[in-house]
């Protein structure tokens, strides 16, 4: 076997590429035999057998029974194994912390979500998060699973080289060296990413955008973030800051944005914009049941309330969402003309409101995007809901292993 | 040597990857020895020697003398060879056709540019173009160079799979199957691309964006096109239509664009917008020497005239370009936030006006783009001027060879 004698640089590289290729086919296609893998990858049978041998030893792959025979000797089917290890996914949001533990095939073994107050000191929030990660790791270890890594999604800009949160405007945090802090503490690889980027990767690996090679993910939390998958990989730009589509200027004379500019897309389609529209309508005396829903305290209006009212037929709520849908559609048209993606996914608060947004978004994109890139396009709501980012954090760990196999 | 016995699928793949890697290093770094290539690529010496052996036989690489000795045996330096073959680059513009013949290292051996009237029938323009290509190919063949391919840049949307011009609004052409028409006729591989995409690739291979891995190229001809290089490759989107950034909506209530939408970026920064601004100023009685330059026929104003006047200190011209610069800067900020590119290149008419545009563009981008992606950014005018696209057409041929070596 190749792996038993020292490989040259070339052989080691080829080995890694071949291993990644085989694992990726198993991830995408589920159970395949060695012969099936050989046909799918174009690798010869002995190479496939040798790589599979090592993957079985590492418990990254398992045998799941014989293929139904179609004449000839039936092959043993293989798939990625839950026993390959466990991963911890973490999301530090503006007002909550969420942690999940999954096995190698992203089945959730444990989850916890705690509220947090953005006014709390950074040290307190980080320390609570670390306790949760520790709890997750202990559960994984008790189950006899090796720790594959810890992934973290944060609502801000990330220095990928360093694994540092550079700036999170809505948390008011800057320069938090998470990878450095946590790699030693947890004795595991640590991956830090912007939350929209992580969510996009989660959608690609485990969501409805599975195997969609070119994907724009829009994540509406407090602001509006974007995660972009190009050719099956997260696109991070030349220094890790790509995808800040929420700050695309759609109206140079528009409203002031948190970033200091006027008329950013985020100011007309983000959750704040939804709430503002509804509030303005109520303040100008429009009839609506929203006032009752929030017991006449308009400061309690959020996207959830607006969607609830819209579902009950409330016209103020429905009109606000339709208006948002138009602006969303215009910005999405820009992204369609720019990226020619197969899919645009609405995540976060947008996925919550998607039954009302999608029809208007689709109509607007039909009017505003060029015809040719539109032909291939699907627009959909994220299937992950509130867990999009934390499952994306798991995807960061899985992505690293599938791209750069452990072997 | 590997190449003397039949390779398995794996070996052939590795061979192609290694060959591409070695040629790319030689392209980027110029003369390197076998030992230098081994150090640069991480490939072992025997692999490098074997690949170089074949490249020398194919005349794709040549030896250029001994390395200055630093003790030890001096190595023979290698570089890409002009004798590797010749390529023909073609641009069909709205009112001209341009053709160049170059050797394998993109040195121009012959060029011709002829005006054409957009009112001419498509058949006439195509037939004149074919005559020029034939002329170029004959010259290449006379010089004993094998034909590497014909690259074509067109001002429209291209179906890459088919090599078909799908739609060129400003020519009024649709569904012209150039690859099919020309592959047989010229007995050479034919590559068809959108002109801004081609120009971007030319900038990456032969221009000032050499080795810039993430690049946005803006090409202002009649409209405003974009070409995007990501991770050193032309980004084409999921069906080949990416990069239509000129149709990003910057003002939903703005002017009607040729694409049928309102307020596209192109309507406020394209050459037509420059001319319109100047004309409006003149019509409202502003003092300017532009009237004299066009002998009081305002229909003769073009970007060249405006730049000429601006250079002579004309305030109307300078003001118009400054206003364009602001709108250009806002749109570029969107692209910076989205792509986090190392470089944005202004091509076509924009490069002509760049002395007046660049300072305003840079100031606007400082105000409008996020701080972090801005740090790495350079904004520059294309060095290729009017030949950006036709040299880009050469780059299409070279790109194919460097990615998928002939061997």
mmCIF file of N, CA and C in Angstrom, chain A residues 287-377:
data_model
loop_
_atom_site.group_PDB
_atom_site.id
_atom_site.type_symbol
_atom_site.label_atom_id
_atom_site.label_comp_id
_atom_site.label_asym_id
_atom_site.label_seq_id
_atom_site.Cartn_x
_atom_site.Cartn_y
_atom_site.Cartn_z
ATOM 1 N N UNK A 287 -55.157 50.889 10.269
ATOM 2 C CA UNK A 287 -55.814 49.841 11.063
ATOM 3 C C UNK A 287 -55.048 48.537 10.980
ATOM 4 N N UNK A 288 -54.784 47.950 12.124
ATOM 5 C CA UNK A 288 -53.973 46.730 12.136
ATOM 6 C C UNK A 288 -54.144 46.025 13.464
ATOM 7 N N UNK A 289 -53.981 44.707 13.433
ATOM 8 C CA UNK A 289 -54.054 43.953 14.691
ATOM 9 C C UNK A 289 -52.688 43.868 15.384
ATOM 10 N N UNK A 290 -51.669 44.442 14.728
ATOM 11 C CA UNK A 290 -50.319 44.352 15.304
ATOM 12 C C UNK A 290 -50.265 45.048 16.661
ATOM 13 N N UNK A 291 -50.960 46.218 16.762
ATOM 14 C CA UNK A 291 -50.990 46.930 18.037
ATOM 15 C C UNK A 291 -51.435 46.003 19.162
ATOM 16 N N UNK A 292 -52.490 45.233 18.921
ATOM 17 C CA UNK A 292 -52.990 44.303 19.933
ATOM 18 C C UNK A 292 -51.960 43.222 20.256
ATOM 19 N N UNK A 293 -51.322 42.708 19.178
ATOM 20 C CA UNK A 293 -50.346 41.621 19.377
ATOM 21 C C UNK A 293 -49.209 42.034 20.314
ATOM 22 N N UNK A 294 -48.828 43.318 20.255
ATOM 23 C CA UNK A 294 -47.723 43.755 21.120
ATOM 24 C C UNK A 294 -48.250 44.575 22.305
ATOM 25 N N UNK A 295 -49.551 44.424 22.599
ATOM 26 C CA UNK A 295 -50.180 45.136 23.715
ATOM 27 C C UNK A 295 -49.897 46.625 23.657
ATOM 28 N N UNK A 296 -49.983 47.148 22.419
ATOM 29 C CA UNK A 296 -49.815 48.576 22.151
ATOM 30 C C UNK A 296 -48.441 49.153 22.509
ATOM 31 N N UNK A 297 -47.467 48.268 22.763
ATOM 32 C CA UNK A 297 -46.096 48.762 22.953
ATOM 33 C C UNK A 297 -45.331 48.528 21.649
ATOM 34 N N UNK A 298 -45.299 49.580 20.808
ATOM 35 C CA UNK A 298 -44.744 49.416 19.461
ATOM 36 C C UNK A 298 -43.267 49.019 19.487
ATOM 37 N N UNK A 299 -42.594 49.219 20.620
ATOM 38 C CA UNK A 299 -41.174 48.831 20.689
ATOM 39 C C UNK A 299 -41.037 47.305 20.702
ATOM 40 N N UNK A 300 -42.177 46.612 20.902
ATOM 41 C CA UNK A 300 -42.097 45.141 20.919
ATOM 42 C C UNK A 300 -42.302 44.502 19.545
ATOM 43 N N UNK A 301 -42.503 45.329 18.540
ATOM 44 C CA UNK A 301 -42.701 44.752 17.208
ATOM 45 C C UNK A 301 -41.393 44.147 16.699
ATOM 46 N N UNK A 302 -41.447 42.901 16.255
ATOM 47 C CA UNK A 302 -40.296 42.312 15.555
ATOM 48 C C UNK A 302 -40.809 41.539 14.337
ATOM 49 N N UNK A 303 -39.896 40.951 13.589
ATOM 50 C CA UNK A 303 -40.304 40.289 12.347
ATOM 51 C C UNK A 303 -41.297 39.166 12.632
ATOM 52 N N UNK A 304 -41.098 38.455 13.742
ATOM 53 C CA UNK A 304 -41.998 37.370 14.118
ATOM 54 C C UNK A 304 -43.435 37.865 14.241
ATOM 55 N N UNK A 305 -43.596 38.997 14.921
ATOM 56 C CA UNK A 305 -44.926 39.578 15.107
ATOM 57 C C UNK A 305 -45.533 39.987 13.766
ATOM 58 N N UNK A 306 -44.708 40.603 12.926
ATOM 59 C CA UNK A 306 -45.203 41.055 11.619
ATOM 60 C C UNK A 306 -45.670 39.854 10.791
ATOM 61 N N UNK A 307 -44.892 38.796 10.811
ATOM 62 C CA UNK A 307 -45.254 37.602 10.043
ATOM 63 C C UNK A 307 -46.543 36.983 10.594
ATOM 64 N N UNK A 308 -46.634 36.931 11.910
ATOM 65 C CA UNK A 308 -47.839 36.384 12.554
ATOM 66 C C UNK A 308 -49.083 37.165 12.096
ATOM 67 N N UNK A 309 -48.964 38.497 12.122
ATOM 68 C CA UNK A 309 -50.081 39.340 11.704
ATOM 69 C C UNK A 309 -50.406 39.125 10.225
ATOM 70 N N UNK A 310 -49.357 39.040 9.414
ATOM 71 C CA UNK A 310 -49.561 38.846 7.973
ATOM 72 C C UNK A 310 -50.305 37.536 7.717
ATOM 73 N N UNK A 311 -49.908 36.498 8.456
ATOM 74 C CA UNK A 311 -50.576 35.197 8.305
ATOM 75 C C UNK A 311 -52.052 35.282 8.650
ATOM 76 N N UNK A 312 -52.382 36.159 9.626
ATOM 77 C CA UNK A 312 -53.776 36.322 10.047
ATOM 78 C C UNK A 312 -54.528 37.286 9.133
ATOM 79 N N UNK A 313 -53.859 37.715 8.031
ATOM 80 C CA UNK A 313 -54.550 38.549 7.051
ATOM 81 C C UNK A 313 -54.420 40.048 7.276
ATOM 82 N N UNK A 314 -53.528 40.441 8.194
ATOM 83 C CA UNK A 314 -53.369 41.864 8.491
ATOM 84 C C UNK A 314 -52.745 42.605 7.298
ATOM 85 N N UNK A 315 -53.445 43.633 6.824
ATOM 86 C CA UNK A 315 -53.011 44.315 5.600
ATOM 87 C C UNK A 315 -51.746 45.146 5.796
ATOM 88 N N UNK A 316 -51.632 45.785 6.956
ATOM 89 C CA UNK A 316 -50.429 46.589 7.230
ATOM 90 C C UNK A 316 -49.187 45.690 7.176
ATOM 91 N N UNK A 317 -49.285 44.547 7.828
ATOM 92 C CA UNK A 317 -48.160 43.616 7.844
ATOM 93 C C UNK A 317 -47.862 43.101 6.433
ATOM 94 N N UNK A 318 -48.913 42.717 5.722
ATOM 95 C CA UNK A 318 -48.706 42.176 4.368
ATOM 96 C C UNK A 318 -48.111 43.221 3.434
ATOM 97 N N UNK A 319 -48.597 44.465 3.540
ATOM 98 C CA UNK A 319 -48.084 45.520 2.678
ATOM 99 C C UNK A 319 -46.612 45.799 2.979
ATOM 100 N N UNK A 320 -46.274 45.843 4.266
ATOM 101 C CA UNK A 320 -44.870 46.093 4.640
ATOM 102 C C UNK A 320 -43.972 45.012 4.041
ATOM 103 N N UNK A 321 -44.395 43.761 4.154
ATOM 104 C CA UNK A 321 -43.569 42.666 3.638
ATOM 105 C C UNK A 321 -43.472 42.722 2.110
ATOM 106 N N UNK A 322 -44.573 43.120 1.471
ATOM 107 C CA UNK A 322 -44.520 43.231 0.014
ATOM 108 C C UNK A 322 -43.537 44.316 -0.438
ATOM 109 N N UNK A 323 -43.559 45.439 0.285
ATOM 110 C CA UNK A 323 -42.632 46.520 -0.059
ATOM 111 C C UNK A 323 -41.178 46.078 0.132
ATOM 112 N N UNK A 324 -40.960 45.373 1.227
ATOM 113 C CA UNK A 324 -39.617 44.834 1.474
ATOM 114 C C UNK A 324 -39.236 43.881 0.339
ATOM 115 N N UNK A 325 -40.204 43.080 -0.079
ATOM 116 C CA UNK A 325 -39.963 42.109 -1.143
ATOM 117 C C UNK A 325 -39.479 42.763 -2.431
ATOM 118 N N UNK A 326 -40.026 43.926 -2.759
ATOM 119 C CA UNK A 326 -39.595 44.638 -3.966
ATOM 120 C C UNK A 326 -38.123 45.044 -3.837
ATOM 121 N N UNK A 327 -37.778 45.658 -2.704
ATOM 122 C CA UNK A 327 -36.389 46.089 -2.517
ATOM 123 C C UNK A 327 -35.429 44.899 -2.454
ATOM 124 N N UNK A 328 -35.914 43.829 -1.840
ATOM 125 C CA UNK A 328 -35.117 42.608 -1.785
ATOM 126 C C UNK A 328 -34.883 42.092 -3.205
ATOM 127 N N UNK A 329 -35.942 42.123 -4.001
ATOM 128 C CA UNK A 329 -35.850 41.637 -5.379
ATOM 129 C C UNK A 329 -34.888 42.464 -6.221
ATOM 130 N N UNK A 330 -34.864 43.769 -5.995
ATOM 131 C CA UNK A 330 -33.944 44.622 -6.759
ATOM 132 C C UNK A 330 -32.494 44.274 -6.420
ATOM 133 N N UNK A 331 -32.206 44.152 -5.130
ATOM 134 C CA UNK A 331 -30.838 43.797 -4.726
ATOM 135 C C UNK A 331 -30.453 42.407 -5.207
ATOM 136 N N UNK A 332 -31.391 41.481 -5.116
ATOM 137 C CA UNK A 332 -31.108 40.119 -5.584
ATOM 138 C C UNK A 332 -30.832 40.133 -7.089
ATOM 139 N N UNK A 333 -31.549 40.975 -7.825
ATOM 140 C CA UNK A 333 -31.288 41.091 -9.270
ATOM 141 C C UNK A 333 -29.840 41.518 -9.513
ATOM 142 N N UNK A 334 -29.346 42.465 -8.703
ATOM 143 C CA UNK A 334 -27.943 42.869 -8.839
ATOM 144 C C UNK A 334 -27.019 41.669 -8.647
ATOM 145 N N UNK A 335 -27.335 40.871 -7.637
ATOM 146 C CA UNK A 335 -26.481 39.714 -7.350
ATOM 147 C C UNK A 335 -26.588 38.663 -8.453
ATOM 148 N N UNK A 336 -27.776 38.529 -9.024
ATOM 149 C CA UNK A 336 -27.974 37.577 -10.116
ATOM 150 C C UNK A 336 -27.175 38.021 -11.345
ATOM 151 N N UNK A 337 -27.216 39.322 -11.655
ATOM 152 C CA UNK A 337 -26.433 39.833 -12.792
ATOM 153 C C UNK A 337 -24.932 39.713 -12.549
ATOM 154 N N UNK A 338 -24.547 39.781 -11.291
ATOM 155 C CA UNK A 338 -23.124 39.753 -10.956
ATOM 156 C C UNK A 338 -22.582 38.325 -10.876
ATOM 157 N N UNK A 339 -23.336 37.441 -10.204
ATOM 158 C CA UNK A 339 -22.806 36.104 -9.914
ATOM 159 C C UNK A 339 -23.384 35.006 -10.790
ATOM 160 N N UNK A 340 -24.515 35.248 -11.448
ATOM 161 C CA UNK A 340 -25.161 34.188 -12.217
ATOM 162 C C UNK A 340 -25.259 32.903 -11.389
ATOM 163 N N UNK A 341 -25.857 33.017 -10.174
ATOM 164 C CA UNK A 341 -25.898 31.842 -9.284
ATOM 165 C C UNK A 341 -27.011 30.868 -9.676
ATOM 166 N N UNK A 342 -26.856 29.615 -9.249
ATOM 167 C CA UNK A 342 -27.935 28.650 -9.426
ATOM 168 C C UNK A 342 -29.045 28.907 -8.424
ATOM 169 N N UNK A 343 -28.649 29.409 -7.259
ATOM 170 C CA UNK A 343 -29.641 29.547 -6.201
ATOM 171 C C UNK A 343 -29.352 30.754 -5.320
ATOM 172 N N UNK A 344 -30.429 31.432 -4.902
ATOM 173 C CA UNK A 344 -30.330 32.459 -3.861
ATOM 174 C C UNK A 344 -31.174 31.957 -2.697
ATOM 175 N N UNK A 345 -30.579 31.908 -1.500
ATOM 176 C CA UNK A 345 -31.295 31.407 -0.330
ATOM 177 C C UNK A 345 -31.538 32.550 0.655
ATOM 178 N N UNK A 346 -32.786 32.697 1.088
ATOM 179 C CA UNK A 346 -33.121 33.693 2.092
ATOM 180 C C UNK A 346 -33.040 33.049 3.467
ATOM 181 N N UNK A 347 -32.172 33.570 4.330
ATOM 182 C CA UNK A 347 -31.992 32.982 5.653
ATOM 183 C C UNK A 347 -32.383 33.941 6.761
ATOM 184 N N UNK A 348 -32.343 33.454 7.984
ATOM 185 C CA UNK A 348 -32.647 34.276 9.153
ATOM 186 C C UNK A 348 -34.076 34.789 9.099
ATOM 187 N N UNK A 349 -34.254 36.048 9.485
ATOM 188 C CA UNK A 349 -35.590 36.642 9.534
ATOM 189 C C UNK A 349 -36.282 36.572 8.181
ATOM 190 N N UNK A 350 -35.484 36.603 7.101
ATOM 191 C CA UNK A 350 -36.078 36.555 5.765
ATOM 192 C C UNK A 350 -36.745 35.208 5.495
ATOM 193 N N UNK A 351 -36.149 34.140 6.038
ATOM 194 C CA UNK A 351 -36.754 32.825 5.792
ATOM 195 C C UNK A 351 -38.083 32.717 6.538
ATOM 196 N N UNK A 352 -38.142 33.359 7.712
ATOM 197 C CA UNK A 352 -39.369 33.402 8.501
ATOM 198 C C UNK A 352 -40.511 34.050 7.692
ATOM 199 N N UNK A 353 -40.167 35.136 6.985
ATOM 200 C CA UNK A 353 -41.182 35.905 6.259
ATOM 201 C C UNK A 353 -41.334 35.442 4.821
ATOM 202 N N UNK A 354 -40.662 34.348 4.481
ATOM 203 C CA UNK A 354 -40.564 33.986 3.060
ATOM 204 C C UNK A 354 -41.899 33.728 2.343
ATOM 205 N N UNK A 355 -42.926 33.193 3.034
ATOM 206 C CA UNK A 355 -44.176 32.982 2.290
ATOM 207 C C UNK A 355 -44.715 34.284 1.698
ATOM 208 N N UNK A 356 -44.448 35.406 2.376
ATOM 209 C CA UNK A 356 -44.940 36.688 1.870
ATOM 210 C C UNK A 356 -43.918 37.359 0.962
ATOM 211 N N UNK A 357 -42.644 37.123 1.229
ATOM 212 C CA UNK A 357 -41.603 37.781 0.449
ATOM 213 C C UNK A 357 -41.390 37.129 -0.917
ATOM 214 N N UNK A 358 -41.369 35.802 -0.923
ATOM 215 C CA UNK A 358 -40.927 35.086 -2.135
ATOM 216 C C UNK A 358 -41.688 35.449 -3.413
ATOM 217 N N UNK A 359 -43.036 35.489 -3.363
ATOM 218 C CA UNK A 359 -43.744 35.808 -4.621
ATOM 219 C C UNK A 359 -43.346 37.184 -5.165
ATOM 220 N N UNK A 360 -43.220 38.173 -4.279
ATOM 221 C CA UNK A 360 -42.858 39.522 -4.720
ATOM 222 C C UNK A 360 -41.402 39.559 -5.187
ATOM 223 N N UNK A 361 -40.539 38.891 -4.440
ATOM 224 C CA UNK A 361 -39.125 38.833 -4.829
ATOM 225 C C UNK A 361 -39.014 38.238 -6.231
ATOM 226 N N UNK A 362 -39.720 37.147 -6.450
ATOM 227 C CA UNK A 362 -39.603 36.474 -7.748
ATOM 228 C C UNK A 362 -40.109 37.344 -8.893
ATOM 229 N N UNK A 363 -41.195 38.057 -8.635
ATOM 230 C CA UNK A 363 -41.732 38.937 -9.661
ATOM 231 C C UNK A 363 -40.749 40.076 -9.960
ATOM 232 N N UNK A 364 -40.173 40.642 -8.890
ATOM 233 C CA UNK A 364 -39.239 41.757 -9.066
ATOM 234 C C UNK A 364 -37.980 41.303 -9.811
ATOM 235 N N UNK A 365 -37.498 40.113 -9.466
ATOM 236 C CA UNK A 365 -36.307 39.605 -10.145
ATOM 237 C C UNK A 365 -36.608 39.355 -11.630
ATOM 238 N N UNK A 366 -37.820 38.892 -11.912
ATOM 239 C CA UNK A 366 -38.196 38.721 -13.322
ATOM 240 C C UNK A 366 -38.118 40.054 -14.064
ATOM 241 N N UNK A 367 -38.518 41.143 -13.389
ATOM 242 C CA UNK A 367 -38.465 42.456 -14.039
ATOM 243 C C UNK A 367 -37.056 43.021 -14.116
ATOM 244 N N UNK A 368 -36.243 42.764 -13.083
ATOM 245 C CA UNK A 368 -34.997 43.512 -12.931
ATOM 246 C C UNK A 368 -33.717 42.789 -13.335
ATOM 247 N N UNK A 369 -33.712 41.487 -13.248
ATOM 248 C CA UNK A 369 -32.468 40.775 -13.593
ATOM 249 C C UNK A 369 -32.450 40.491 -15.093
ATOM 250 N N UNK A 370 -31.266 40.343 -15.639
ATOM 251 C CA UNK A 370 -31.160 40.007 -17.053
ATOM 252 C C UNK A 370 -31.754 38.621 -17.303
ATOM 253 N N UNK A 371 -32.260 38.438 -18.502
ATOM 254 C CA UNK A 371 -32.984 37.210 -18.813
ATOM 255 C C UNK A 371 -32.095 35.957 -18.714
ATOM 256 N N UNK A 372 -30.877 36.043 -19.270
ATOM 257 C CA UNK A 372 -30.062 34.829 -19.393
ATOM 258 C C UNK A 372 -29.649 34.242 -18.037
ATOM 259 N N UNK A 373 -29.094 35.051 -17.120
ATOM 260 C CA UNK A 373 -28.742 34.438 -15.833
ATOM 261 C C UNK A 373 -29.975 34.015 -15.027
ATOM 262 N N UNK A 374 -31.143 34.557 -15.363
ATOM 263 C CA UNK A 374 -32.359 34.238 -14.621
ATOM 264 C C UNK A 374 -32.843 32.827 -14.919
ATOM 265 N N UNK A 375 -32.489 32.342 -16.108
ATOM 266 C CA UNK A 375 -33.051 31.053 -16.528
ATOM 267 C C UNK A 375 -32.714 29.913 -15.579
ATOM 268 N N UNK A 376 -31.497 29.965 -15.036
ATOM 269 C CA UNK A 376 -31.016 28.846 -14.226
ATOM 270 C C UNK A 376 -31.344 29.031 -12.752
ATOM 271 N N UNK A 377 -31.862 30.205 -12.408
ATOM 272 C CA UNK A 377 -31.966 30.628 -10.999
ATOM 273 C C UNK A 377 -33.149 30.017 -10.247
#
